[in-house]
Amino acid sequence: MEIKQIKTNKKDFLDLLLLADEQEDMIDNYLERGDMFALYDEDLKSICVVTDEGKGTYELQSLATYEQFQGKGYGKKLVSYVADYYKEKGSTMLVGTGDVPWILRFYESCGFVRAYRLENFFIEQYDHPIYDEGIQLKDKVFLTMELRAE
């Protein structure tokens, strides 16, 4: 297993990014200003983008694993890697996601805790309804993780 930072041609990974955020112009809002990390286990399994939000806060964006490889620990490994990568650079890792129980449980299992929500974010910011496992996404839930140098 290997994790690589992707510095060029980030749009080449759009198929995987769209699994996490299905509206391309929303991805465009952070893709080029963010650091992209790709996890390979023989071939590409997972990807994420991390943006610097200032004041020691980094935001995990578009964490995605190809569907056939979900549940095998790749996403968790990538979260652990980026949390470790940024612990010398900042104090907080933030992630915003849909209000879907399994997604929230995943991030909590990675060490995130629920912080706040933006009501109606997905309704107001996206040009079409977004669904996950039959649940229409409305609010964006933010979770945080403290980053500590050990």
Coordinates of C-alpha atoms in Angstrom, one line a residue:
M1 CA 0.0 0.0 0.0
E2 CA 1.3 3.4 -0.9
I3 CA -0.1 7.0 -0.6
K4 CA 1.1 9.6 -3.1
Q5 CA 0.6 13.3 -3.2
I6 CA -0.8 14.3 -6.6
K7 CA 0.4 17.8 -7.7
T8 CA -0.6 17.9 -11.3
N9 CA -3.5 16.8 -13.5
K10 CA -5.9 16.5 -10.5
K11 CA -8.9 16.5 -12.9
D12 CA -7.7 13.0 -14.1
F13 CA -9.2 11.7 -10.8
L14 CA -12.6 13.3 -11.4
D15 CA -14.4 10.0 -11.7
L16 CA -13.4 9.1 -8.1
L17 CA -13.9 12.6 -6.7
L18 CA -17.5 12.6 -8.1
L19 CA -18.3 9.7 -5.8
A20 CA -17.8 12.0 -2.9
D21 CA -19.1 15.2 -4.4
E22 CA -21.3 14.6 -7.4
Q23 CA -21.4 18.2 -8.7
E24 CA -18.2 19.1 -10.6
D25 CA -18.3 22.9 -10.1
M26 CA -18.4 22.3 -6.3
I27 CA -15.2 20.2 -6.6
D28 CA -13.7 23.0 -8.8
N29 CA -14.1 25.4 -5.8
Y30 CA -11.3 23.6 -3.9
L31 CA -9.5 21.2 -6.2
E32 CA -6.6 23.4 -7.3
R33 CA -6.0 25.1 -4.0
G34 CA -6.0 21.8 -2.1
D35 CA -3.5 19.1 -1.6
M36 CA -4.6 15.8 -3.2
F37 CA -3.6 12.4 -1.8
A38 CA -4.2 9.1 -3.6
L39 CA -4.0 5.6 -2.0
Y40 CA -2.8 2.8 -4.1
D41 CA -2.9 -0.9 -3.3
E42 CA -1.6 -2.3 -6.6
D43 CA -3.9 0.2 -8.3
L44 CA -5.9 3.3 -7.2
K45 CA -8.3 2.7 -4.4
S46 CA -9.0 6.0 -2.6
I47 CA -8.5 9.7 -2.9
C48 CA -9.0 12.9 -0.9
V49 CA -8.3 16.6 -1.1
V50 CA -7.2 18.7 1.9
T51 CA -7.5 22.5 1.9
D52 CA -5.9 25.0 4.2
E53 CA -8.7 27.0 5.8
G54 CA -6.4 29.3 7.8
K55 CA -5.6 29.7 11.5
G56 CA -4.2 26.1 11.7
T57 CA -7.4 24.5 10.3
Y58 CA -7.3 22.0 7.4
E59 CA -10.4 20.7 5.8
L60 CA -10.7 17.1 4.4
Q61 CA -12.6 17.3 1.1
S62 CA -13.9 14.7 -1.2
L63 CA -12.7 11.5 0.5
A64 CA -13.7 8.7 -1.8
T65 CA -13.0 5.0 -2.3
Y66 CA -14.1 3.1 -5.4
E67 CA -17.3 1.3 -4.4
Q68 CA -15.9 -2.2 -4.9
F69 CA -13.2 -1.5 -2.4
Q70 CA -15.3 0.3 0.3
G71 CA -15.3 -1.3 3.7
K72 CA -11.7 -2.6 3.4
G73 CA -10.0 0.1 5.4
Y74 CA -8.7 2.2 2.6
G75 CA -10.6 5.4 3.5
K76 CA -9.6 5.1 7.2
K77 CA -6.0 4.5 6.2
L78 CA -6.1 7.7 4.1
V79 CA -7.7 9.7 6.9
S80 CA -5.0 8.5 9.3
Y81 CA -2.3 9.4 6.8
V82 CA -3.5 13.0 6.2
A83 CA -4.1 13.6 9.9
D84 CA -0.5 12.6 10.6
Y85 CA 0.7 14.7 7.6
Y86 CA -0.9 17.9 8.9
K87 CA -0.3 17.5 12.6
E88 CA 2.9 19.5 12.3
K89 CA 1.2 22.2 10.2
G90 CA -2.0 22.8 12.1
S91 CA -4.2 22.2 15.1
T92 CA -7.5 21.1 13.6
M93 CA -8.8 18.8 10.8
L94 CA -12.3 19.6 9.7
V95 CA -14.7 17.5 7.5
G96 CA -18.1 18.4 6.2
T97 CA -20.5 15.7 5.1
G98 CA -24.1 14.9 4.5
D99 CA -26.3 14.0 7.5
V100 CA -26.2 10.3 6.8
P101 CA -25.7 7.9 9.7
W102 CA -23.1 5.5 8.1
I103 CA -20.9 8.4 6.9
L104 CA -21.0 10.1 10.3
R105 CA -20.1 6.8 12.0
F106 CA -17.2 6.3 9.6
Y107 CA -15.7 9.8 10.5
E108 CA -16.3 9.3 14.2
S109 CA -14.5 5.9 14.0
C110 CA -11.6 7.9 12.5
G111 CA -11.4 10.2 15.5
F112 CA -13.6 13.0 14.4
V113 CA -16.3 14.5 16.7
R114 CA -19.5 16.3 15.6
A115 CA -19.1 20.1 15.8
Y116 CA -21.9 22.0 14.0
R117 CA -24.1 21.9 10.9
L118 CA -25.1 24.2 8.1
E119 CA -28.8 23.9 7.6
N120 CA -30.1 23.3 4.1
F121 CA -26.6 23.5 2.6
F122 CA -27.2 20.8 0.0
I123 CA -30.5 22.2 -1.0
E124 CA -29.2 25.7 -1.4
Q125 CA -25.7 25.1 -2.9
Y126 CA -26.4 22.2 -5.3
D127 CA -28.3 22.5 -8.6
H128 CA -30.2 19.2 -8.0
P129 CA -31.2 17.0 -5.0
I130 CA -28.4 14.8 -3.6
Y131 CA -29.3 11.4 -2.2
D132 CA -27.2 8.9 -0.3
E133 CA -28.8 5.5 0.4
G134 CA -32.2 6.9 -0.3
I135 CA -31.7 9.8 2.1
Q136 CA -32.0 13.3 0.6
L137 CA -29.1 15.4 1.9
K138 CA -30.2 18.7 3.4
D139 CA -27.8 19.8 6.2
K140 CA -24.0 19.6 6.0
V141 CA -22.6 18.3 9.2
F142 CA -19.1 19.3 10.3
L143 CA -16.9 17.2 12.4
T144 CA -13.5 18.1 13.8
M145 CA -10.4 16.3 14.9
E146 CA -7.6 17.8 17.0
L147 CA -4.2 17.4 15.4
R148 CA -1.4 17.0 17.8
A149 CA 2.3 16.7 17.4
E150 CA 3.5 13.7 19.4

